[in-house]
CSV table of C-alpha atoms and ligand atoms in Angstrom, one decimal:
chain,number,residue,atom,x,y,z
A,26,MET,CA,-39.3,15.6,24.8
A,27,ALA,CA,-38.4,11.9,24.9
A,28,LEU,CA,-42.0,10.7,24.8
A,29,LEU,CA,-43.0,13.1,22.2
A,30,GLU,CA,-40.1,12.2,19.9
A,31,ALA,CA,-40.8,8.6,20.4
A,32,MET,CA,-44.3,8.9,18.9
A,33,PRO,CA,-44.2,8.1,15.1
A,34,GLN,CA,-46.6,10.1,12.9
A,35,THR,CA,-47.0,7.5,10.1
A,36,GLY,CA,-49.5,4.8,9.2
A,37,TYR,CA,-52.3,6.1,11.3
A,38,ASN,CA,-55.9,5.9,9.9
A,39,VAL,CA,-58.5,7.2,12.3
A,40,GLY,CA,-61.2,5.5,10.3
A,41,ALA,CA,-59.5,2.1,10.8
A,42,ILE,CA,-58.6,2.2,14.4
A,43,MET,CA,-61.3,-0.4,15.2
A,44,GLU,CA,-60.6,-2.4,12.0
A,45,GLY,CA,-61.7,-6.0,12.3
A,46,SER,CA,-63.9,-5.2,15.3
A,47,GLY,CA,-67.5,-4.3,15.9
A,48,MET,CA,-68.7,-0.8,16.4
A,49,ALA,CA,-66.9,1.1,19.1
A,50,ARG,CA,-69.3,2.2,21.8
A,51,TYR,CA,-66.8,4.2,23.9
A,52,VAL,CA,-63.7,5.0,21.8
A,53,ASN,CA,-63.9,7.8,19.4
A,54,MET,CA,-60.6,8.9,17.9
A,55,VAL,CA,-60.9,12.1,15.9
A,56,VAL,CA,-57.2,12.8,15.4
A,57,GLU,CA,-54.0,10.8,15.6
A,58,PRO,CA,-52.8,11.0,19.2
A,59,PRO,CA,-50.9,12.9,20.4
A,60,GLY,CA,-52.7,15.6,18.4
A,61,PRO,CA,-51.6,19.2,18.0
A,62,LYS,CA,-52.9,20.4,21.3
A,63,ALA,CA,-51.5,17.4,23.1
A,64,ARG,CA,-48.1,17.9,21.5
A,65,GLU,CA,-48.1,21.5,22.7
A,66,VAL,CA,-48.9,20.6,26.3
A,67,MET,CA,-46.2,17.9,26.2
A,68,LYS,CA,-43.7,20.4,24.9
A,69,GLN,CA,-44.4,22.9,27.6
A,70,ASP,CA,-44.5,20.1,30.2
A,71,SER,CA,-41.0,19.0,29.3
A,72,ARG,CA,-39.8,22.5,29.7
A,73,TYR,CA,-41.5,23.4,33.0
A,74,VAL,CA,-42.5,20.3,34.9
A,75,ALA,CA,-40.0,18.1,36.7
A,76,THR,CA,-39.1,14.8,35.2
A,77,THR,CA,-41.0,12.0,37.0
A,78,THR,CA,-42.2,8.6,35.7
A,79,LYS,CA,-44.3,9.5,32.7
A,80,THR,CA,-44.7,6.6,30.3
A,81,SER,CA,-47.8,7.6,28.3
A,82,PRO,CA,-48.5,10.6,26.1
A,83,VAL,CA,-52.2,10.9,27.0
A,84,VAL,CA,-52.9,14.6,27.6
A,85,ALA,CA,-56.3,14.6,29.4
A,86,ASP,CA,-58.9,17.3,29.1
A,87,HIS,CA,-61.9,15.8,30.9
A,88,ALA,CA,-63.3,12.4,31.8
A,89,SER,CA,-66.5,10.6,32.9
A,90,GLY,CA,-66.8,7.0,34.2
A,91,GLY,CA,-64.1,5.1,32.4
A,92,VAL,CA,-63.7,7.4,29.4
A,93,VAL,CA,-61.0,10.0,29.2
A,94,THR,CA,-61.3,12.7,26.5
A,95,ASP,CA,-57.9,14.2,25.5
A,96,VAL,CA,-57.2,17.8,24.6
A,97,ASP,CA,-57.7,17.1,20.9
A,98,GLY,CA,-61.2,15.5,21.4
A,99,ASN,CA,-60.3,11.8,21.4
A,100,ASP,CA,-62.4,9.6,23.7
A,101,MET,CA,-60.2,6.9,25.1
A,102,LEU,CA,-60.8,3.9,27.4
A,103,ASP,CA,-59.1,4.3,30.7
A,104,PHE,CA,-57.7,0.9,31.9
A,105,ALA,CA,-55.3,2.7,34.3
A,106,SER,CA,-57.6,4.8,36.4
A,107,GLY,CA,-55.0,7.4,37.2
A,108,ILE,CA,-52.8,4.6,38.7
A,109,ALA,CA,-55.6,2.6,40.4
A,110,VAL,CA,-57.3,5.7,41.9
A,111,LEU,CA,-60.6,5.9,40.1
A,112,ASN,CA,-62.3,2.8,41.4
A,113,VAL,CA,-65.7,4.5,41.3
A,114,GLY,CA,-64.9,6.0,37.9
A,115,HIS,CA,-63.9,9.5,36.9
A,116,SER,CA,-65.9,12.3,38.5
A,117,HIS,CA,-68.6,10.1,40.1
A,118,PRO,CA,-71.6,12.4,40.6
A,119,LYS,CA,-71.9,11.5,44.3
A,120,VAL,CA,-68.3,12.2,45.0
A,121,VAL,CA,-68.4,15.4,43.0
A,122,ARG,CA,-71.5,16.6,45.0
A,123,ALA,CA,-69.9,15.8,48.3
A,124,VAL,CA,-66.7,17.6,47.5
A,125,LYS,CA,-68.6,20.6,46.1
A,126,GLU,CA,-70.8,20.9,49.1
A,127,GLN,CA,-67.8,20.6,51.4
A,128,ALA,CA,-65.9,23.3,49.4
A,129,GLU,CA,-68.8,25.7,49.8
A,130,ARG,CA,-68.9,25.1,53.6
A,131,MET,CA,-65.2,25.0,54.4
A,132,PHE,CA,-62.0,24.0,52.7
A,133,HIS,CA,-59.5,23.5,55.5
A,134,PHE,CA,-59.2,23.6,59.2
A,135,ALA,CA,-56.1,21.4,60.1
A,136,GLY,CA,-57.8,18.4,61.6
A,137,THR,CA,-54.6,17.5,63.5
A,138,ASP,CA,-54.8,20.6,65.7
A,139,PHE,CA,-58.5,21.3,65.7
A,140,TYR,CA,-61.7,19.2,65.3
A,141,TYR,CA,-64.3,18.4,62.7
A,142,SER,CA,-66.7,15.5,62.4
A,143,ALA,CA,-65.7,14.4,58.9
A,144,GLN,CA,-62.4,13.0,60.3
A,145,VAL,CA,-64.3,11.2,63.1
A,146,ASP,CA,-66.8,9.8,60.6
A,147,LEU,CA,-64.1,8.6,58.3
A,148,ALA,CA,-61.9,7.2,61.0
A,149,ARG,CA,-64.8,5.3,62.6
A,150,ARG,CA,-65.8,3.8,59.2
A,151,LEU,CA,-62.3,2.8,58.3
A,152,SER,CA,-61.6,1.2,61.7
A,153,ALA,CA,-64.8,-0.9,61.4
A,154,SER,CA,-63.9,-2.0,57.9
A,155,VAL,CA,-60.6,-3.7,58.8
A,156,PRO,CA,-60.7,-7.4,59.6
A,157,GLY,CA,-60.2,-8.4,63.3
A,158,GLU,CA,-61.8,-7.6,66.6
A,159,GLU,CA,-59.3,-5.1,68.0
A,160,GLU,CA,-60.3,-1.5,68.6
A,161,ARG,CA,-58.6,0.6,66.0
A,162,LYS,CA,-57.7,4.2,65.4
A,163,VAL,CA,-56.7,6.0,62.2
A,164,PHE,CA,-53.9,8.5,61.3
A,165,LEU,CA,-55.0,10.5,58.3
A,166,SER,CA,-52.5,11.9,55.7
A,167,ASN,CA,-52.3,12.9,52.1
A,168,SER,CA,-50.8,10.0,50.1
A,169,GLY,CA,-49.8,6.4,50.1
A,170,THR,CA,-46.2,7.2,51.0
A,171,GLU,CA,-47.3,9.1,54.0
A,172,SER,CA,-49.6,6.3,55.1
A,173,ILE,CA,-46.5,4.0,55.1
A,174,GLU,CA,-44.3,6.5,56.9
A,175,ALA,CA,-46.9,6.7,59.7
A,176,ALA,CA,-46.9,2.9,59.9
A,177,MET,CA,-43.1,2.9,60.1
A,178,LYS,CA,-43.1,5.4,62.9
A,179,LEU,CA,-45.9,3.7,64.8
A,180,ALA,CA,-44.0,0.4,64.6
A,181,ARG,CA,-40.7,1.9,65.8
A,182,TRP,CA,-42.2,4.1,68.5
A,183,ASN,CA,-44.2,1.2,70.0
A,184,SER,CA,-41.7,-1.6,69.6
A,185,GLY,CA,-38.4,0.1,70.3
A,186,ARG,CA,-37.1,-2.0,67.4
A,187,GLY,CA,-35.3,-0.4,64.5
A,188,ARG,CA,-35.4,-2.8,61.6
A,189,PHE,CA,-38.0,-3.5,58.9
A,190,MET,CA,-38.7,-6.2,56.4
A,191,ALA,CA,-40.3,-6.0,53.0
A,192,PHE,CA,-40.4,-7.9,49.8
A,193,LEU,CA,-38.4,-7.9,46.6
A,194,GLY,CA,-40.6,-6.2,43.9
A,195,ALA,CA,-42.4,-4.1,46.6
A,196,PHE,CA,-43.5,-0.5,46.1
A,197,HIS,CA,-44.3,1.4,49.3
A,198,GLY,CA,-43.5,5.0,48.3
A,199,ARG,CA,-40.7,7.4,47.6
A,200,THR,CA,-40.0,9.5,50.7
A,201,LEU,CA,-36.7,8.3,52.3
A,202,GLY,CA,-38.5,6.1,54.9
A,203,ALA,CA,-41.0,4.5,52.5
A,204,LEU,CA,-38.3,4.3,49.8
A,205,SER,CA,-36.1,2.1,52.0
A,206,LEU,CA,-38.9,-0.5,51.7
A,207,THR,CA,-39.4,-0.1,48.0
A,208,ALA,CA,-37.6,-2.6,45.7
A,209,SER,CA,-39.3,-2.8,42.4
A,210,LYS,CA,-36.7,-0.9,40.2
A,211,PRO,CA,-33.1,0.1,40.9
A,212,ALA,CA,-33.8,3.6,39.7
A,213,GLN,CA,-36.0,4.2,42.7
A,214,GLN,CA,-33.1,4.0,45.1
A,215,GLU,CA,-30.2,4.9,42.8
A,216,ARG,CA,-28.2,8.0,44.2
A,217,PHE,CA,-30.5,8.2,47.2
A,218,PHE,CA,-28.5,6.0,49.5
A,219,PRO,CA,-28.4,6.0,52.5
A,220,VAL,CA,-32.1,5.6,52.9
A,221,VAL,CA,-33.5,4.5,56.3
A,222,PRO,CA,-31.1,1.8,57.3
A,223,GLY,CA,-32.2,-1.7,58.5
A,224,ALA,CA,-34.7,-2.6,55.8
A,225,VAL,CA,-34.2,-6.2,54.5
A,226,HIS,CA,-36.0,-7.5,51.4
A,227,VAL,CA,-37.0,-11.1,51.0
A,228,PRO,CA,-38.5,-12.9,47.9
A,229,TYR,CA,-42.2,-12.5,47.3
A,230,ALA,CA,-44.3,-15.4,46.2
A,231,TYR,CA,-43.9,-14.6,42.5
A,232,CYS,CA,-44.9,-18.1,41.4
A,233,TYR,CA,-44.5,-17.5,37.7
A,234,ARG,CA,-40.8,-16.9,38.4
A,235,CYS,CA,-40.3,-18.7,41.6
A,236,ALA,CA,-37.0,-17.7,43.2
A,237,TYR,CA,-36.5,-21.3,44.3
A,238,GLY,CA,-37.7,-23.0,41.1
A,239,MET,CA,-40.6,-24.7,42.9
A,240,GLU,CA,-44.2,-25.3,42.0
A,241,PRO,CA,-47.0,-23.5,44.1
A,242,SER,CA,-49.0,-26.8,44.4
A,243,SER,CA,-46.2,-28.5,46.3
A,244,CYS,CA,-43.8,-25.8,47.7
A,245,GLY,CA,-45.6,-25.4,51.0
A,246,ALA,CA,-45.0,-21.6,50.9
A,247,HIS,CA,-41.3,-22.2,50.9
A,248,CYS,CA,-40.5,-18.5,50.2
A,249,ALA,CA,-42.4,-17.5,53.4
A,250,ARG,CA,-40.7,-20.2,55.4
A,251,VAL,CA,-37.2,-19.0,54.4
A,252,ILE,CA,-37.8,-15.8,56.3
A,253,GLU,CA,-37.7,-17.9,59.5
A,254,GLU,CA,-35.4,-20.7,58.4
A,255,ALA,CA,-32.8,-18.7,56.4
A,256,TYR,CA,-32.9,-14.9,57.2
A,257,PHE,CA,-33.6,-15.2,60.9
A,258,GLU,CA,-30.9,-17.8,61.2
A,259,THR,CA,-28.2,-15.9,59.3
A,260,ASN,CA,-28.7,-12.2,59.0
A,261,VAL,CA,-31.7,-10.6,60.6
A,262,PRO,CA,-32.2,-10.7,64.4
A,263,PRO,CA,-36.0,-11.1,64.5
A,264,GLU,CA,-36.3,-9.4,67.9
A,265,GLU,CA,-35.0,-6.2,66.2
A,266,VAL,CA,-37.6,-6.2,63.5
A,267,ALA,CA,-40.4,-3.7,64.2
A,268,ALA,CA,-42.6,-4.5,61.2
A,269,LEU,CA,-42.9,-6.4,58.0
A,270,PHE,CA,-44.6,-4.7,55.1
A,271,ILE,CA,-46.6,-6.7,52.5
A,272,GLU,CA,-48.7,-5.8,49.5
A,273,PRO,CA,-51.5,-8.4,49.4
A,274,VAL,CA,-51.2,-8.2,45.6
A,275,GLN,CA,-47.9,-6.7,44.5
A,276,GLY,CA,-48.7,-3.6,42.5
A,277,GLU,CA,-45.9,-1.8,40.8
A,278,GLY,CA,-43.9,-5.1,40.9
A,279,GLY,CA,-46.3,-6.5,38.3
A,280,TYR,CA,-49.8,-7.3,39.8
A,281,ILE,CA,-48.5,-10.5,41.3
A,282,VAL,CA,-51.0,-12.5,43.3
A,283,PRO,CA,-49.5,-14.7,46.0
A,284,PRO,CA,-51.0,-18.0,47.1
A,285,PRO,CA,-53.1,-17.7,50.3
A,286,GLN,CA,-50.7,-20.1,52.1
A,287,PHE,CA,-47.8,-17.6,51.6
A,288,VAL,CA,-49.7,-14.7,53.2
A,289,LYS,CA,-50.9,-16.9,56.0
A,290,GLU,CA,-47.4,-18.2,56.7
A,291,VAL,CA,-45.9,-14.7,56.7
A,292,ALA,CA,-48.6,-13.5,59.1
A,293,SER,CA,-48.0,-16.4,61.5
A,294,ILE,CA,-44.2,-15.7,61.4
A,295,CYS,CA,-44.9,-12.1,62.3
A,296,ARG,CA,-47.2,-13.1,65.2
A,297,ARG,CA,-44.7,-15.6,66.6
A,298,ARG,CA,-41.8,-13.1,66.5
A,299,GLY,CA,-43.8,-10.0,67.8
A,300,ILE,CA,-43.3,-8.3,64.4
A,301,LEU,CA,-46.1,-6.0,63.3
A,302,LEU,CA,-47.7,-7.0,60.0
A,303,VAL,CA,-48.3,-3.9,57.9
A,304,ASP,CA,-50.8,-4.5,55.0
A,305,ASP,CA,-50.1,-2.0,52.2
A,306,GLU,CA,-53.5,-1.7,50.5
A,307,VAL,CA,-52.6,1.6,48.7
A,308,GLN,CA,-53.1,0.0,45.3
A,309,ALA,CA,-55.0,-3.2,45.9
A,310,GLY,CA,-57.5,-1.8,48.4
A,311,MET,CA,-60.8,0.0,48.2
A,312,GLY,CA,-62.6,-2.8,46.4
A,313,ARG,CA,-60.3,-3.2,43.5
A,314,THR,CA,-59.8,-7.0,44.0
A,315,GLY,CA,-63.5,-7.7,44.8
A,316,ARG,CA,-63.1,-7.3,48.6
A,317,LEU,CA,-62.8,-3.9,50.3
A,318,TRP,CA,-59.3,-4.9,51.4
A,319,ALA,CA,-57.3,-7.4,49.4
A,320,ILE,CA,-56.0,-9.1,52.5
A,321,GLU,CA,-59.5,-10.4,53.1
A,322,HIS,CA,-58.9,-13.0,50.3
A,323,TYR,CA,-56.4,-14.7,52.6
A,324,GLY,CA,-58.2,-14.8,55.9
A,325,VAL,CA,-55.4,-12.8,57.5
A,326,VAL,CA,-55.8,-10.1,60.1
A,327,PRO,CA,-53.1,-7.4,59.7
A,328,ASP,CA,-51.9,-5.2,62.6
A,329,ILE,CA,-51.7,-2.0,60.6
A,330,LEU,CA,-53.4,-1.3,57.3
A,331,CYS,CA,-52.4,1.5,54.9
A,332,SER,CA,-54.7,3.0,52.3
A,333,SER,CA,-54.7,5.9,49.9
A,334,LYS,CA,-55.2,6.2,46.1
A,335,ALA,CA,-58.8,5.1,45.5
A,336,LEU,CA,-59.8,6.2,49.0
A,337,GLY,CA,-60.4,9.8,47.9
A,338,SER,CA,-61.3,9.0,44.2
A,339,GLY,CA,-58.7,11.6,43.1
A,340,VAL,CA,-58.7,14.0,46.1
A,341,PRO,CA,-55.5,13.3,48.0
A,342,ILE,CA,-55.9,11.4,51.2
A,343,GLY,CA,-54.0,8.6,53.0
A,344,ALA,CA,-55.0,6.6,56.0
A,345,THR,CA,-53.1,4.4,58.5
A,346,VAL,CA,-55.4,2.2,60.5
A,347,PHE,CA,-53.8,0.7,63.6
A,348,PRO,CA,-54.7,-0.9,66.9
A,349,ALA,CA,-55.7,1.8,69.5
A,350,ARG,CA,-53.2,0.3,71.9
A,351,LEU,CA,-50.4,1.5,69.6
A,352,ASP,CA,-51.5,5.2,69.6
A,353,MET,CA,-48.5,7.5,70.1
A,354,ALA,CA,-48.0,10.4,72.5
A,355,GLN,CA,-49.0,14.0,71.7
A,356,GLY,CA,-46.6,15.6,69.3
A,357,ALA,CA,-45.0,12.4,68.1
A,358,HIS,CA,-46.6,12.6,64.6
A,359,SER,CA,-48.8,15.1,62.8
A,360,ASN,CA,-49.2,17.1,59.6
A,361,THR,CA,-51.1,20.1,58.2
A,362,PHE,CA,-53.3,18.7,55.5
A,363,GLY,CA,-53.8,15.1,56.6
A,364,GLY,CA,-57.5,14.1,56.6
A,365,ASN,CA,-58.4,17.5,55.1
A,366,LEU,CA,-62.1,18.3,54.7
A,367,LEU,CA,-62.2,17.8,51.0
A,368,GLY,CA,-60.4,14.5,51.2
A,369,CYS,CA,-62.7,13.2,54.0
A,370,ALA,CA,-65.8,14.3,52.1
A,371,ALA,CA,-64.5,12.4,49.0
A,372,ALA,CA,-63.5,9.3,51.0
A,373,LEU,CA,-66.9,9.1,52.7
A,374,ALA,CA,-68.8,9.5,49.5
A,375,THR,CA,-66.5,6.9,47.8
A,376,LEU,CA,-67.2,4.3,50.5
A,377,ASP,CA,-70.9,5.0,50.1
A,378,VAL,CA,-70.7,4.5,46.3
A,379,ILE,CA,-68.8,1.2,46.8
A,380,GLU,CA,-71.6,-0.1,49.0
A,381,GLU,CA,-74.6,1.4,47.1
A,382,GLU,CA,-73.5,0.2,43.7
A,383,ASP,CA,-72.3,-3.2,44.9
A,384,LEU,CA,-68.9,-2.6,43.5
A,385,LEU,CA,-67.2,-5.5,45.3
A,386,VAL,CA,-69.5,-8.0,43.5
A,387,ARG,CA,-69.1,-6.0,40.3
A,388,ALA,CA,-65.3,-6.0,40.6
A,389,THR,CA,-65.4,-9.8,41.0
A,390,SER,CA,-67.6,-10.6,38.1
A,391,LEU,CA,-66.0,-8.0,35.8
A,392,GLY,CA,-62.6,-9.3,36.9
A,393,ASP,CA,-63.6,-12.8,36.0
A,394,HIS,CA,-64.7,-11.7,32.6
A,395,LEU,CA,-61.5,-9.7,31.9
A,396,HIS,CA,-59.4,-12.6,33.1
A,397,ARG,CA,-61.2,-15.0,30.7
A,398,ARG,CA,-60.8,-12.6,27.8
A,399,LEU,CA,-57.0,-12.2,28.6
A,400,LEU,CA,-56.6,-16.0,28.7
A,401,GLU,CA,-58.2,-16.1,25.2
A,402,LEU,CA,-55.6,-13.5,24.1
A,403,GLN,CA,-52.9,-15.7,25.6
A,404,GLU,CA,-54.0,-18.5,23.3
A,405,ARG,CA,-53.5,-16.3,20.3
A,406,HIS,CA,-50.4,-14.4,21.3
A,407,GLU,CA,-47.1,-16.1,22.2
A,408,LEU,CA,-45.9,-12.9,23.8
A,409,ILE,CA,-48.2,-13.4,26.7
A,410,GLY,CA,-46.5,-15.6,29.2
A,411,ASP,CA,-48.7,-15.2,32.2
A,412,VAL,CA,-52.2,-13.9,32.9
A,413,ARG,CA,-52.9,-13.2,36.6
A,414,GLY,CA,-55.0,-11.0,38.9
A,415,LEU,CA,-57.7,-10.7,41.5
A,416,GLY,CA,-60.9,-8.9,40.7
A,417,LEU,CA,-60.2,-5.9,38.4
A,418,MET,CA,-56.5,-5.9,39.3
A,419,GLN,CA,-55.4,-8.0,36.3
A,420,ALA,CA,-52.1,-8.2,34.3
A,421,VAL,CA,-50.4,-10.0,31.5
A,422,GLU,CA,-46.7,-10.6,31.6
A,423,MET,CA,-44.9,-10.4,28.2
A,424,VAL,CA,-42.1,-12.9,27.5
A,425,LYS,CA,-39.8,-13.4,24.5
A,426,ASP,CA,-40.2,-17.1,24.8
A,427,ARG,CA,-42.6,-19.1,27.0
A,428,GLY,CA,-39.9,-21.6,27.9
A,429,THR,CA,-37.1,-19.3,28.9
A,430,LYS,CA,-39.5,-16.6,30.1
A,431,VAL,CA,-37.0,-13.8,29.1
A,432,HIS,CA,-38.8,-10.5,29.8
A,433,ALA,CA,-40.2,-8.8,26.7
A,434,ALA,CA,-40.0,-5.3,27.9
A,435,ALA,CA,-39.6,-3.5,24.6
A,436,GLU,CA,-42.4,-5.5,23.1
A,437,ARG,CA,-44.6,-4.6,26.1
A,438,ASP,CA,-43.8,-0.9,25.6
A,439,ARG,CA,-44.8,-1.3,21.9
A,440,VAL,CA,-48.1,-2.9,22.8
A,441,ILE,CA,-48.9,0.0,25.2
A,442,GLU,CA,-48.0,2.5,22.5
A,443,HIS,CA,-50.1,0.8,19.8
A,444,ALA,CA,-53.0,0.5,22.2
A,445,TYR,CA,-52.8,4.2,23.0
A,446,ARG,CA,-52.9,5.1,19.3
A,447,ARG,CA,-56.2,3.2,19.1
A,448,GLY,CA,-57.7,4.7,22.2
A,449,LEU,CA,-56.8,2.4,25.0
A,450,ILE,CA,-54.9,3.8,28.0
A,451,LEU,CA,-52.6,1.3,29.7
A,452,LEU,CA,-49.8,1.3,32.2
A,453,PRO,CA,-46.9,-1.0,32.6
A,454,ALA,CA,-46.0,-2.8,35.8
A,455,GLY,CA,-42.9,-4.8,36.8
A,456,ARG,CA,-40.3,-5.6,34.2
A,457,SER,CA,-42.6,-6.7,31.4
A,458,ALA,CA,-46.2,-6.7,32.5
A,459,ILE,CA,-49.1,-4.6,31.5
A,460,ARG,CA,-51.6,-3.9,34.3
A,461,PHE,CA,-55.4,-3.6,33.8
A,462,ALA,CA,-57.1,-1.5,36.4
A,463,PRO,CA,-60.2,0.1,34.9
A,464,PRO,CA,-62.9,1.7,37.1
A,465,LEU,CA,-65.1,-0.9,38.9
A,466,THR,CA,-68.1,0.9,37.4
A,467,VAL,CA,-67.6,0.0,33.8
A,468,ASP,CA,-69.5,-2.8,31.9
A,469,GLU,CA,-68.5,-5.9,30.0
A,470,ASP,CA,-68.8,-4.0,26.6
A,471,PHE,CA,-66.2,-1.5,27.9
A,472,LEU,CA,-63.8,-4.3,28.8
A,473,ASP,CA,-64.5,-6.1,25.5
A,474,GLU,CA,-63.7,-3.0,23.5
A,475,GLY,CA,-60.4,-2.7,25.4
A,476,ILE,CA,-59.6,-6.4,24.7
A,477,GLU,CA,-60.3,-5.9,20.9
A,478,ILE,CA,-57.8,-3.0,20.9
A,479,LEU,CA,-55.3,-4.9,22.9
A,480,ASP,CA,-55.6,-7.8,20.4
A,481,LEU,CA,-54.8,-5.5,17.5
A,482,ALA,CA,-52.0,-3.8,19.5
A,483,LEU,CA,-50.4,-7.2,20.2
A,484,ARG,CA,-50.4,-8.1,16.5
A,485,GLU,CA,-48.9,-4.7,15.6
A,486,ALA,CA,-46.3,-4.9,18.3
A,487,VAL,CA,-45.0,-8.3,17.0
A,488,ARG,CA,-44.7,-6.7,13.5
A,489,GLY,CA,-42.4,-4.1,15.0
T,530,LIG,C1,-48.7,-0.4,47.1
T,530,LIG,C2,-48.3,1.1,47.2
T,530,LIG,N1,-47.9,1.6,48.3
T,530,LIG,C3,-47.6,2.9,48.4
T,530,LIG,C4,-47.6,3.7,47.3
T,530,LIG,C5,-47.2,5.2,47.3
T,530,LIG,O1,-48.3,6.0,47.2
T,530,LIG,P1,-48.2,7.5,46.7
T,530,LIG,O2,-47.7,7.5,45.3
T,530,LIG,O3,-49.6,8.0,46.9
T,530,LIG,O4,-47.3,8.2,47.7
T,530,LIG,C6,-48.0,3.2,46.0
T,530,LIG,C7,-48.0,4.0,44.8
T,530,LIG,O5,-48.1,3.5,43.7
T,530,LIG,C8,-48.4,1.8,46.0
T,530,LIG,O6,-48.7,1.2,44.8
């Protein structure tokens, strides 16, 4: 009930939701959200559905492209994409057709124990898409977490080493293995200790809040170099580290974009020390940043690449792409649903749409537009301390004061709530950031409409 109770019922005027702005093309609010039907679903949900991470009271009924219609008939702009899943938009006709056709032919056949060509087609395509010359294979699963678990097992099985490294602020999943690498909020690990032992976290290149108080222009990727110069000298025997996991843009941690030099330096340390570099593209991949894989921005070749989320456009699928030389023995790892027929059909159609609709170019130009518009907002709103992002993976970080950079978490939450009441769906990230991850298929008007609502929501949030 907490979310429901938190929603005030006063001061809402449907006719004025776009006050001060032009005509809304996409948003159409017919009732104050959450409306009566939404409230009923939320009530029942709180009774029957396990508590997870819900932060927004949007109760969806259906969606198309970038617009979600809630159960009370409100059309809302989706700047969250089901947590960065709907890169080709909600229910893209090509993906819908592929899944429908597959469902009519066959739902399931356990591709780990039997054969079907959809797995081969997807694995071949994913292998070819990853940077580097090495021959690769793919382990297919159902989620981001599972794609990470597979990478952990591949790394241990092949190296005989037991330890892992990851970054502060990282999110790699919630099963006990992946959770041991996750470090973006204490609640994620609280009461679950012991997780898989031997995971060490080191600072990420969070330049807006540099752990070492340095400037990115002159630091020489200091935070990468301390892995070698401090951790390997004091605490972590490098010859025991199986793999280092990195998000090329840190997602749940706050959409943090590291400088290329940092990623390059991390990769070269891994190479020198025989540590496998695992590129977690679960949130940043599949075109979101303007490249199919975000790591391509840095000219770095990962050993293992993990994908999920947008890969299946909403049909669960995960993929761990690894060098063929690291393949494990029969029986070492498997599952029932991994690379299931519907997931493979959705993933193949999604890859087609990204190519056919030039979505990498689109993500870049729309991302530039959104970034510019967010910088304009920063000029008007003191609350916005930082604007950052790559392609359509953009964020603003809220601060109480630009000098002290104290996190403005409560204000951030208020902005998200006011935006929701006007028809803009947003998700938080990190301690006080808002992430913007609309589908890559939207247009500039869609983004501008979102920015206008955000502008109003920022003003309202300051008022209280
Ligand atoms: C970078 C990253 N890795 C892994 C995961 C875990 O994926 P899933 O929630 O599908 O298990 C997430 C989920 O947000 C993620 O953002």
